Amino acid sequence: MNIILFDDPTIRKSLLPLTYTRPVSEIRIGILTITEKWRKRYENSVSHRTEDYLATKYPEVAEEKNVYINGALCPDGKLIAAIDKLGDNEGIIRNGNLLVAKTSKLDLTNLSSLKTSEYEIEVALIDQPWKIFKQNAAQIQEDFTLITKGRSSANITDLHTITYGKENIFIEEGASIKAAIINAENGPVYIGKNSHIHEGAIIKGSFALCEGAHVNMGAKIKGDSTIGPFSKVGGEVSNSVIFGYSNKGHDGFIGNTVIGQWCNLGADTNTSNLKNNYDSVKLWSYEKGGFKDTGEQFCGLIMGDHSKCGINTMFNTGTVVGVSSNIFGSGFPRNFIPSFSWGGAAGFTTFQKPKADEVAERVMSRRNIEYTEQERSIMHHVFELSAD
């Protein structure tokens, strides 16, 4: 079965700025990205149909027969069973969204050739940024079951680490844990390959620490959080998702927050995730071109790839930061900061492409990863897309 994960144009726009630099299915939620979830379920070819400027990095590989799956859709057992029953030129929709189509070629502008049926069962469709943290606990549980089935956890050898709900803790080979408290009574805890939990860290499940990531000394992880590959976290973290290669290494609080790749939060950066009047949070919507009521009482920060903030940065409830922005200075910056912005509460100027390239190249080289011409081309395209 040849699987192609397609970007629904409306959903893709709703998920900006996170989807400026990746297809929808490359979003991490739970332990895995959505792409990785489908690969593990089917153990075969999975490619992407996305925007042209991303297609060089994420090419579509089509065959004579294909199964097109909405890139925002997370798999589960019942959905897999429904997909396996599909015949040629048949599809599944839910609430007006195309979920799956089995066909040789998919035209999203004309679905008349498809015989579609309504899927009556609830699905995890990540069509808004806040759904990433809101559904993260459920996806950690789903991924934990998938990854650990039939496998045995490595042992905790450190005599000074205390665990609760040990049967819900899974540790990959090469992980290091020292003098930590890990409580998995209310949700699973997954500790990835070659990851590190340093002295004095307190972790409450559900929680996922991906490959090569660090929980720094004295960190407090309140639960329902994911720390992506090769990221580092310290301070206080609650119900947040960090995609990978990003650092929140110091004290400070983030809650109900999503951080992209190659980001850095300066020491004592704090996000507000609850308004003083306990009202629902409005968040900037690229799809609407204005602020949209999330219907959520808790919502912190959404930050695109390659953005940074200085020490003591204070983010208001429901702040959106675009790609490759640099925020610094005292006071609260506004709660929508476009891509390639340089400044803070006192005002912003444009962070020009040569400087943005210089920083990205420097940051990535520290992890021995090249800032390629392909990456540079994507960043420059995002600069033009976000110029308004």
mmCIF file of C-alpha atoms in Angstrom:
data_model
loop_
_atom_site.group_PDB
_atom_site.id
_atom_site.type_symbol
_atom_site.label_atom_id
_atom_site.label_comp_id
_atom_site.label_asym_id
_atom_site.label_seq_id
_atom_site.Cartn_x
_atom_site.Cartn_y
_atom_site.Cartn_z
ATOM 1 C CA MET A 1 0.000 0.000 0.000
ATOM 2 C CA ASN A 2 1.475 3.321 -1.105
ATOM 3 C CA ILE A 3 0.473 6.086 1.311
ATOM 4 C CA ILE A 4 0.528 9.785 0.439
ATOM 5 C CA LEU A 5 -0.178 12.234 3.252
ATOM 6 C CA PHE A 6 -1.788 15.305 1.725
ATOM 7 C CA ASP A 7 -2.074 18.850 3.034
ATOM 8 C CA ASP A 8 -5.665 20.075 3.171
ATOM 9 C CA PRO A 9 -5.224 23.743 2.097
ATOM 10 C CA THR A 10 -7.564 25.162 4.751
ATOM 11 C CA ILE A 11 -6.082 23.090 7.570
ATOM 12 C CA ARG A 12 -2.569 23.911 6.427
ATOM 13 C CA LYS A 13 -3.282 27.634 6.632
ATOM 14 C CA SER A 14 -4.946 27.248 10.034
ATOM 15 C CA LEU A 15 -1.774 25.587 11.353
ATOM 16 C CA LEU A 16 0.575 28.395 10.310
ATOM 17 C CA PRO A 17 3.233 29.375 11.361
ATOM 18 C CA LEU A 18 4.073 25.740 12.190
ATOM 19 C CA THR A 19 3.361 24.637 8.612
ATOM 20 C CA TYR A 20 5.395 27.364 6.928
ATOM 21 C CA THR A 21 8.416 25.051 7.115
ATOM 22 C CA ARG A 22 6.886 21.549 7.008
ATOM 23 C CA PRO A 23 3.969 19.542 5.650
ATOM 24 C CA VAL A 24 1.061 19.179 8.086
ATOM 25 C CA SER A 25 1.953 15.554 8.831
ATOM 26 C CA GLU A 26 5.438 16.501 10.054
ATOM 27 C CA ILE A 27 3.849 18.031 13.165
ATOM 28 C CA ARG A 28 4.835 16.172 16.317
ATOM 29 C CA ILE A 29 2.042 15.226 18.688
ATOM 30 C CA GLY A 30 2.374 12.504 21.293
ATOM 31 C CA ILE A 31 5.712 10.741 20.917
ATOM 32 C CA LEU A 32 5.835 10.670 17.114
ATOM 33 C CA THR A 33 5.162 12.967 14.202
ATOM 34 C CA ILE A 34 1.953 12.211 12.315
ATOM 35 C CA THR A 35 4.107 10.881 9.440
ATOM 36 C CA GLU A 36 5.898 8.500 11.808
ATOM 37 C CA LYS A 37 2.574 7.281 13.223
ATOM 38 C CA TRP A 38 1.410 6.171 9.764
ATOM 39 C CA ARG A 39 4.796 4.628 8.919
ATOM 40 C CA LYS A 40 4.698 2.522 12.065
ATOM 41 C CA ARG A 41 1.126 1.425 11.397
ATOM 42 C CA TYR A 42 1.742 0.308 7.829
ATOM 43 C CA GLU A 43 5.516 -0.230 7.768
ATOM 44 C CA ASN A 44 5.744 0.812 4.129
ATOM 45 C CA SER A 45 6.190 3.802 1.851
ATOM 46 C CA VAL A 46 4.828 7.115 3.106
ATOM 47 C CA SER A 47 5.352 10.372 1.196
ATOM 48 C CA HIS A 48 3.826 13.854 1.136
ATOM 49 C CA ARG A 49 1.721 16.065 -1.065
ATOM 50 C CA THR A 50 2.454 19.586 0.091
ATOM 51 C CA GLU A 51 3.254 23.086 -1.173
ATOM 52 C CA ASP A 52 5.600 23.320 -4.160
ATOM 53 C CA TYR A 53 8.332 25.135 -2.223
ATOM 54 C CA LEU A 54 8.456 22.251 0.302
ATOM 55 C CA ALA A 55 8.193 19.451 -2.262
ATOM 56 C CA THR A 56 11.937 19.201 -2.916
ATOM 57 C CA LYS A 57 12.520 18.291 0.718
ATOM 58 C CA TYR A 58 9.246 16.361 1.058
ATOM 59 C CA PRO A 59 8.537 14.825 -2.386
ATOM 60 C CA GLU A 60 5.376 13.004 -3.371
ATOM 61 C CA VAL A 61 5.933 9.417 -4.530
ATOM 62 C CA ALA A 62 2.860 8.204 -6.417
ATOM 63 C CA GLU A 63 2.225 4.729 -7.785
ATOM 64 C CA GLU A 64 -0.538 3.209 -9.890
ATOM 65 C CA LYS A 65 -2.636 2.677 -6.749
ATOM 66 C CA ASN A 66 -2.388 5.039 -3.778
ATOM 67 C CA VAL A 67 -4.049 5.706 -0.468
ATOM 68 C CA TYR A 68 -4.258 9.458 0.150
ATOM 69 C CA ILE A 69 -4.582 10.326 3.844
ATOM 70 C CA ASN A 70 -5.248 13.756 5.324
ATOM 71 C CA GLY A 71 -1.920 14.860 6.848
ATOM 72 C CA ALA A 72 -3.689 16.239 9.933
ATOM 73 C CA LEU A 73 -5.234 12.850 10.756
ATOM 74 C CA CYS A 74 -3.780 10.678 13.519
ATOM 75 C CA PRO A 75 -4.318 6.919 13.093
ATOM 76 C CA ASP A 76 -6.081 4.553 15.456
ATOM 77 C CA GLY A 77 -7.179 0.917 15.250
ATOM 78 C CA LYS A 78 -10.748 1.559 14.083
ATOM 79 C CA LEU A 79 -9.604 3.999 11.417
ATOM 80 C CA ILE A 80 -7.011 1.531 10.129
ATOM 81 C CA ALA A 81 -9.730 -1.121 9.827
ATOM 82 C CA ALA A 82 -11.941 1.287 7.867
ATOM 83 C CA ILE A 83 -9.086 2.181 5.498
ATOM 84 C CA ASP A 84 -8.269 -1.479 4.862
ATOM 85 C CA LYS A 85 -11.882 -2.076 3.734
ATOM 86 C CA LEU A 86 -11.837 0.696 1.113
ATOM 87 C CA GLY A 87 -12.214 -0.261 -2.530
ATOM 88 C CA ASP A 88 -10.795 1.578 -5.523
ATOM 89 C CA ASN A 89 -12.031 5.179 -5.901
ATOM 90 C CA GLU A 90 -13.624 5.122 -2.463
ATOM 91 C CA GLY A 91 -13.084 7.653 0.291
ATOM 92 C CA ILE A 92 -13.985 8.576 3.860
ATOM 93 C CA ILE A 93 -15.152 12.006 4.968
ATOM 94 C CA ARG A 94 -16.084 13.452 8.347
ATOM 95 C CA ASN A 95 -17.777 16.810 8.970
ATOM 96 C CA GLY A 96 -16.942 17.951 5.435
ATOM 97 C CA ASN A 97 -13.250 17.006 5.669
ATOM 98 C CA LEU A 98 -11.797 14.378 3.360
ATOM 99 C CA LEU A 99 -9.956 11.935 5.594
ATOM 100 C CA VAL A 100 -8.889 9.157 3.219
ATOM 101 C CA ALA A 101 -9.171 8.337 -0.494
ATOM 102 C CA LYS A 102 -8.059 5.193 -2.283
ATOM 103 C CA THR A 103 -7.449 6.239 -5.873
ATOM 104 C CA SER A 104 -4.765 6.430 -8.549
ATOM 105 C CA LYS A 105 -4.768 10.236 -8.512
ATOM 106 C CA LEU A 106 -6.408 12.674 -6.111
ATOM 107 C CA ASP A 107 -7.752 16.057 -7.216
ATOM 108 C CA LEU A 108 -8.734 17.963 -4.079
ATOM 109 C CA THR A 109 -10.663 20.520 -6.140
ATOM 110 C CA ASN A 110 -12.919 17.851 -7.675
ATOM 111 C CA LEU A 111 -13.913 14.822 -5.610
ATOM 112 C CA SER A 112 -16.844 13.822 -7.847
ATOM 113 C CA SER A 113 -15.052 10.685 -9.060
ATOM 114 C CA LEU A 114 -14.832 9.386 -5.487
ATOM 115 C CA LYS A 115 -17.531 7.374 -3.798
ATOM 116 C CA THR A 116 -17.392 8.780 -0.272
ATOM 117 C CA SER A 117 -19.024 7.720 2.970
ATOM 118 C CA GLU A 118 -19.343 9.588 6.272
ATOM 119 C CA TYR A 119 -17.138 8.259 9.070
ATOM 120 C CA GLU A 120 -19.246 8.271 12.221
ATOM 121 C CA ILE A 121 -16.495 7.664 14.778
ATOM 122 C CA GLU A 122 -14.586 10.503 16.454
ATOM 123 C CA VAL A 123 -11.101 11.045 15.024
ATOM 124 C CA ALA A 124 -8.008 12.987 16.058
ATOM 125 C CA LEU A 125 -7.787 15.607 13.304
ATOM 126 C CA ILE A 126 -5.196 18.242 14.195
ATOM 127 C CA ASP A 127 -6.701 21.191 12.334
ATOM 128 C CA GLN A 128 -5.877 23.983 14.830
ATOM 129 C CA PRO A 129 -2.594 24.746 16.644
ATOM 130 C CA TRP A 130 -4.116 24.425 20.115
ATOM 131 C CA LYS A 131 -5.236 20.869 19.352
ATOM 132 C CA ILE A 132 -1.575 19.862 19.415
ATOM 133 C CA PHE A 133 -1.286 20.373 23.166
ATOM 134 C CA LYS A 134 -4.951 19.622 23.910
ATOM 135 C CA GLN A 135 -4.766 16.145 22.347
ATOM 136 C CA ASN A 136 -1.167 15.466 23.303
ATOM 137 C CA ALA A 137 -1.954 13.261 26.326
ATOM 138 C CA ALA A 138 -4.219 10.982 24.275
ATOM 139 C CA GLN A 139 -1.597 10.749 21.517
ATOM 140 C CA ILE A 140 1.184 9.941 23.991
ATOM 141 C CA GLN A 141 -0.945 7.031 25.219
ATOM 142 C CA GLU A 142 -1.687 5.891 21.638
ATOM 143 C CA ASP A 143 1.972 6.079 20.584
ATOM 144 C CA PHE A 144 3.190 4.513 23.839
ATOM 145 C CA THR A 145 0.989 1.460 23.248
ATOM 146 C CA LEU A 146 2.141 1.215 19.618
ATOM 147 C CA ILE A 147 5.871 1.618 20.308
ATOM 148 C CA THR A 148 6.156 -0.594 23.387
ATOM 149 C CA LYS A 149 3.938 -3.505 22.320
ATOM 150 C CA GLY A 150 5.849 -6.768 22.745
ATOM 151 C CA ARG A 151 8.983 -5.001 23.950
ATOM 152 C CA SER A 152 10.729 -4.763 27.315
ATOM 153 C CA SER A 153 11.880 -1.522 28.898
ATOM 154 C CA ALA A 154 15.478 -0.941 29.894
ATOM 155 C CA ASN A 155 16.000 -0.885 33.642
ATOM 156 C CA ILE A 156 16.526 2.126 35.861
ATOM 157 C CA THR A 157 19.862 1.432 37.494
ATOM 158 C CA ASP A 158 20.180 4.654 39.483
ATOM 159 C CA LEU A 159 19.528 3.978 43.189
ATOM 160 C CA HIS A 160 18.410 7.549 43.863
ATOM 161 C CA THR A 161 15.638 7.709 41.245
ATOM 162 C CA ILE A 162 12.112 7.222 42.592
ATOM 163 C CA THR A 163 9.319 5.905 40.382
ATOM 164 C CA TYR A 164 5.559 5.592 40.755
ATOM 165 C CA GLY A 165 3.513 3.484 38.353
ATOM 166 C CA LYS A 166 6.658 1.772 37.101
ATOM 167 C CA GLU A 167 4.636 -0.444 34.752
ATOM 168 C CA ASN A 168 3.733 2.705 32.768
ATOM 169 C CA ILE A 169 7.367 3.768 32.272
ATOM 170 C CA PHE A 170 9.291 2.673 29.182
ATOM 171 C CA ILE A 171 12.990 3.430 28.773
ATOM 172 C CA GLU A 172 14.921 2.968 25.545
ATOM 173 C CA GLU A 173 18.523 1.791 25.468
ATOM 174 C CA GLY A 174 21.154 4.427 26.139
ATOM 175 C CA ALA A 175 18.914 6.668 28.255
ATOM 176 C CA SER A 176 20.458 8.159 31.398
ATOM 177 C CA ILE A 177 18.408 8.929 34.535
ATOM 178 C CA LYS A 178 19.940 10.332 37.716
ATOM 179 C CA ALA A 179 18.260 11.196 41.049
ATOM 180 C CA ALA A 180 14.878 11.965 39.479
ATOM 181 C CA ILE A 181 11.253 11.501 40.539
ATOM 182 C CA ILE A 182 9.069 9.968 37.829
ATOM 183 C CA ASN A 183 5.341 9.538 38.436
ATOM 184 C CA ALA A 184 3.498 7.560 35.759
ATOM 185 C CA GLU A 185 0.379 6.764 37.783
ATOM 186 C CA ASN A 186 -1.827 9.123 35.742
ATOM 187 C CA GLY A 187 -0.249 8.594 32.326
ATOM 188 C CA PRO A 188 2.646 6.819 30.608
ATOM 189 C CA VAL A 189 6.200 8.105 30.573
ATOM 190 C CA TYR A 190 8.387 7.354 27.547
ATOM 191 C CA ILE A 191 12.140 7.947 27.792
ATOM 192 C CA GLY A 192 13.766 7.873 24.353
ATOM 193 C CA LYS A 193 17.059 6.504 23.107
ATOM 194 C CA ASN A 194 20.167 8.307 24.425
ATOM 195 C CA SER A 195 18.068 10.871 26.267
ATOM 196 C CA HIS A 196 19.034 12.339 29.647
ATOM 197 C CA ILE A 197 17.079 13.108 32.805
ATOM 198 C CA HIS A 198 19.367 15.056 35.094
ATOM 199 C CA GLU A 199 19.555 15.300 38.872
ATOM 200 C CA GLY A 200 16.550 16.603 40.752
ATOM 201 C CA ALA A 201 14.100 16.548 37.818
ATOM 202 C CA ILE A 202 10.468 15.866 38.719
ATOM 203 C CA ILE A 203 8.364 14.356 35.945
ATOM 204 C CA LYS A 204 4.659 13.573 35.924
ATOM 205 C CA GLY A 205 3.046 11.551 33.147
ATOM 206 C CA SER A 206 1.885 11.539 30.579
ATOM 207 C CA PHE A 207 5.248 12.548 29.180
ATOM 208 C CA ALA A 208 7.474 11.821 26.191
ATOM 209 C CA LEU A 209 11.189 12.551 26.041
ATOM 210 C CA CYS A 210 12.385 11.830 22.523
ATOM 211 C CA GLU A 211 15.782 10.670 21.280
ATOM 212 C CA GLY A 212 18.784 12.613 22.539
ATOM 213 C CA ALA A 213 16.691 15.132 24.480
ATOM 214 C CA HIS A 214 17.513 16.456 27.974
ATOM 215 C CA VAL A 215 15.468 17.301 31.054
ATOM 216 C CA ASN A 216 17.814 19.587 32.959
ATOM 217 C CA MET A 217 18.585 19.671 36.677
ATOM 218 C CA GLY A 218 15.655 20.543 38.913
ATOM 219 C CA ALA A 219 13.133 20.765 36.076
ATOM 220 C CA LYS A 220 9.437 20.329 36.876
ATOM 221 C CA ILE A 221 7.436 18.615 34.152
ATOM 222 C CA LYS A 222 3.771 18.745 35.084
ATOM 223 C CA GLY A 223 2.467 16.298 32.530
ATOM 224 C CA ASP A 224 0.891 15.869 29.086
ATOM 225 C CA SER A 225 4.088 17.214 27.515
ATOM 226 C CA THR A 226 6.454 16.146 24.739
ATOM 227 C CA ILE A 227 10.104 17.140 24.395
ATOM 228 C CA GLY A 228 11.173 16.454 20.821
ATOM 229 C CA PRO A 229 14.456 14.967 19.619
ATOM 230 C CA PHE A 230 17.666 16.657 20.789
ATOM 231 C CA SER A 231 15.821 19.414 22.649
ATOM 232 C CA LYS A 232 16.634 20.613 26.164
ATOM 233 C CA VAL A 233 14.195 21.761 28.844
ATOM 234 C CA GLY A 234 14.492 23.214 32.314
ATOM 235 C CA GLY A 235 12.240 25.125 34.677
ATOM 236 C CA GLU A 236 8.515 24.420 34.650
ATOM 237 C CA VAL A 237 6.685 22.842 31.718
ATOM 238 C CA SER A 238 2.970 22.005 31.584
ATOM 239 C CA ASN A 239 0.989 20.458 28.714
ATOM 240 C CA SER A 240 3.401 21.661 26.028
ATOM 241 C CA VAL A 241 4.986 20.228 22.877
ATOM 242 C CA ILE A 242 8.476 21.046 21.623
ATOM 243 C CA PHE A 243 9.142 19.678 18.147
ATOM 244 C CA GLY A 244 12.922 19.141 18.155
ATOM 245 C CA TYR A 245 16.352 20.767 18.297
ATOM 246 C CA SER A 246 14.934 23.538 20.474
ATOM 247 C CA ASN A 247 15.980 24.777 23.902
ATOM 248 C CA LYS A 248 14.113 25.999 26.932
ATOM 249 C CA GLY A 249 17.076 25.229 29.106
ATOM 250 C CA HIS A 250 16.515 27.539 32.074
ATOM 251 C CA ASP A 251 13.989 28.449 34.746
ATOM 252 C CA GLY A 252 10.711 29.971 33.662
ATOM 253 C CA PHE A 253 7.264 28.605 32.854
ATOM 254 C CA ILE A 254 5.666 27.445 29.615
ATOM 255 C CA GLY A 255 2.160 26.000 29.574
ATOM 256 C CA ASN A 256 -0.286 24.951 26.841
ATOM 257 C CA THR A 257 2.415 25.863 24.363
ATOM 258 C CA VAL A 258 3.806 24.590 21.047
ATOM 259 C CA ILE A 259 7.411 25.356 20.073
ATOM 260 C CA GLY A 260 8.786 24.538 16.618
ATOM 261 C CA GLN A 261 12.309 23.420 15.686
ATOM 262 C CA TRP A 262 15.540 25.368 16.184
ATOM 263 C CA CYS A 263 13.985 27.735 18.723
ATOM 264 C CA ASN A 264 15.598 29.086 21.882
ATOM 265 C CA LEU A 265 13.865 30.604 24.903
ATOM 266 C CA GLY A 266 16.139 32.801 27.034
ATOM 267 C CA ALA A 267 16.513 32.346 30.779
ATOM 268 C CA ASP A 268 13.369 33.085 32.813
ATOM 269 C CA THR A 269 11.120 33.294 29.760
ATOM 270 C CA ASN A 270 7.501 32.902 30.876
ATOM 271 C CA THR A 271 4.261 32.316 29.045
ATOM 272 C CA SER A 272 0.854 33.207 30.420
ATOM 273 C CA ASN A 273 -1.630 30.447 29.649
ATOM 274 C CA LEU A 274 -4.687 31.782 31.541
ATOM 275 C CA LYS A 275 -6.311 35.208 31.259
ATOM 276 C CA ASN A 276 -6.891 37.169 34.456
ATOM 277 C CA ASN A 277 -10.643 37.213 33.784
ATOM 278 C CA TYR A 278 -10.691 33.451 33.015
ATOM 279 C CA ASP A 279 -12.206 34.169 29.590
ATOM 280 C CA SER A 280 -11.535 31.941 26.567
ATOM 281 C CA VAL A 281 -8.343 32.785 24.690
ATOM 282 C CA LYS A 282 -8.262 34.410 21.250
ATOM 283 C CA LEU A 283 -5.368 33.400 19.024
ATOM 284 C CA TRP A 284 -4.104 34.916 15.774
ATOM 285 C CA SER A 285 -5.414 32.889 12.823
ATOM 286 C CA TYR A 286 -3.553 33.089 9.507
ATOM 287 C CA GLU A 287 -6.548 31.458 7.849
ATOM 288 C CA LYS A 288 -8.938 34.150 9.161
ATOM 289 C CA GLY A 289 -6.445 37.015 8.969
ATOM 290 C CA GLY A 290 -7.389 38.073 12.490
ATOM 291 C CA PHE A 291 -7.864 36.777 16.003
ATOM 292 C CA LYS A 292 -9.996 33.672 16.478
ATOM 293 C CA ASP A 293 -11.697 32.504 19.652
ATOM 294 C CA THR A 294 -10.173 29.128 20.521
ATOM 295 C CA GLY A 295 -12.926 28.275 22.987
ATOM 296 C CA GLU A 296 -10.096 27.240 25.310
ATOM 297 C CA GLN A 297 -9.478 28.712 28.740
ATOM 298 C CA PHE A 298 -5.824 27.658 28.658
ATOM 299 C CA CYS A 299 -3.589 28.630 25.736
ATOM 300 C CA GLY A 300 -0.013 29.890 25.911
ATOM 301 C CA LEU A 301 2.489 30.375 23.071
ATOM 302 C CA ILE A 302 2.636 29.076 19.481
ATOM 303 C CA MET A 303 6.138 29.638 18.042
ATOM 304 C CA GLY A 304 7.343 28.851 14.516
ATOM 305 C CA ASP A 305 10.729 27.378 13.603
ATOM 306 C CA HIS A 306 13.995 29.260 14.111
ATOM 307 C CA SER A 307 12.512 31.902 16.437
ATOM 308 C CA LYS A 308 14.316 33.088 19.570
ATOM 309 C CA CYS A 309 13.617 35.230 22.599
ATOM 310 C CA GLY A 310 15.928 36.943 25.090
ATOM 311 C CA ILE A 311 16.121 36.572 28.855
ATOM 312 C CA ASN A 312 13.090 37.534 30.948
ATOM 313 C CA THR A 313 10.769 37.592 27.942
ATOM 314 C CA MET A 314 7.099 37.699 28.967
ATOM 315 C CA PHE A 315 4.549 36.306 26.526
ATOM 316 C CA ASN A 316 0.894 37.202 26.970
ATOM 317 C CA THR A 317 -1.837 34.564 26.936
ATOM 318 C CA GLY A 318 -2.389 33.296 23.408
ATOM 319 C CA THR A 319 0.703 34.679 21.661
ATOM 320 C CA VAL A 320 1.669 33.580 18.150
ATOM 321 C CA VAL A 321 5.256 34.054 16.954
ATOM 322 C CA GLY A 322 6.102 33.362 13.313
ATOM 323 C CA VAL A 323 9.237 31.881 11.741
ATOM 324 C CA SER A 324 12.723 33.276 12.383
ATOM 325 C CA SER A 325 11.720 36.084 14.733
ATOM 326 C CA ASN A 326 13.910 37.506 17.482
ATOM 327 C CA ILE A 327 12.140 38.941 20.540
ATOM 328 C CA PHE A 328 13.897 40.832 23.325
ATOM 329 C CA GLY A 329 13.535 43.714 25.767
ATOM 330 C CA SER A 330 11.279 44.509 28.714
ATOM 331 C CA GLY A 331 7.486 44.474 28.800
ATOM 332 C CA PHE A 332 4.972 42.260 27.020
ATOM 333 C CA PRO A 333 5.393 42.113 23.233
ATOM 334 C CA ARG A 334 2.147 42.079 21.260
ATOM 335 C CA ASN A 335 0.382 38.748 20.986
ATOM 336 C CA PHE A 336 0.913 38.341 17.249
ATOM 337 C CA ILE A 337 4.526 38.636 16.119
ATOM 338 C CA PRO A 338 4.920 38.045 12.373
ATOM 339 C CA SER A 339 7.728 36.012 10.871
ATOM 340 C CA PHE A 340 11.133 37.691 10.508
ATOM 341 C CA SER A 341 10.429 40.261 13.226
ATOM 342 C CA TRP A 342 13.233 41.816 15.275
ATOM 343 C CA GLY A 343 12.387 43.661 18.495
ATOM 344 C CA GLY A 344 9.900 43.591 21.350
ATOM 345 C CA ALA A 345 7.368 45.687 23.258
ATOM 346 C CA ALA A 346 9.047 48.883 22.038
ATOM 347 C CA GLY A 347 8.423 47.932 18.403
ATOM 348 C CA PHE A 348 9.684 45.701 15.606
ATOM 349 C CA THR A 349 11.766 45.946 12.486
ATOM 350 C CA THR A 350 12.281 43.332 9.757
ATOM 351 C CA PHE A 351 14.865 40.625 10.416
ATOM 352 C CA GLN A 352 16.432 40.577 6.957
ATOM 353 C CA LYS A 353 17.214 37.365 5.079
ATOM 354 C CA PRO A 354 21.045 37.523 5.253
ATOM 355 C CA LYS A 355 20.965 37.900 9.041
ATOM 356 C CA ALA A 356 18.328 35.177 9.407
ATOM 357 C CA ASP A 357 20.446 32.848 7.268
ATOM 358 C CA GLU A 358 23.523 33.649 9.310
ATOM 359 C CA VAL A 359 21.815 32.788 12.599
ATOM 360 C CA ALA A 360 20.181 29.613 11.246
ATOM 361 C CA GLU A 361 23.493 28.390 9.833
ATOM 362 C CA ARG A 362 25.279 29.082 13.117
ATOM 363 C CA VAL A 363 22.618 27.417 15.265
ATOM 364 C CA MET A 364 22.362 24.287 13.128
ATOM 365 C CA SER A 365 26.137 23.863 12.841
ATOM 366 C CA ARG A 366 26.310 23.591 16.651
ATOM 367 C CA ARG A 367 24.385 20.308 16.245
ATOM 368 C CA ASN A 368 26.561 19.276 13.272
ATOM 369 C CA ILE A 369 23.671 19.764 10.842
ATOM 370 C CA GLU A 370 24.153 21.698 7.634
ATOM 371 C CA TYR A 371 21.971 24.657 6.732
ATOM 372 C CA THR A 372 21.615 23.523 3.141
ATOM 373 C CA GLU A 373 20.600 25.457 0.048
ATOM 374 C CA GLN A 374 17.327 23.547 0.270
ATOM 375 C CA GLU A 375 16.705 24.872 3.781
ATOM 376 C CA ARG A 376 17.784 28.355 2.740
ATOM 377 C CA SER A 377 15.360 28.280 -0.195
ATOM 378 C CA ILE A 378 12.473 27.317 2.113
ATOM 379 C CA MET A 379 13.321 30.119 4.534
ATOM 380 C CA HIS A 380 13.528 32.680 1.734
ATOM 381 C CA HIS A 381 10.180 31.527 0.379
ATOM 382 C CA VAL A 382 8.618 31.901 3.830
ATOM 383 C CA PHE A 383 10.101 35.419 3.989
ATOM 384 C CA GLU A 384 8.246 36.325 0.795
ATOM 385 C CA LEU A 385 5.044 34.565 1.852
ATOM 386 C CA SER A 386 4.974 36.470 5.137
ATOM 387 C CA ALA A 387 6.108 39.828 3.733
ATOM 388 C CA ASP A 388 2.730 41.488 4.339
#
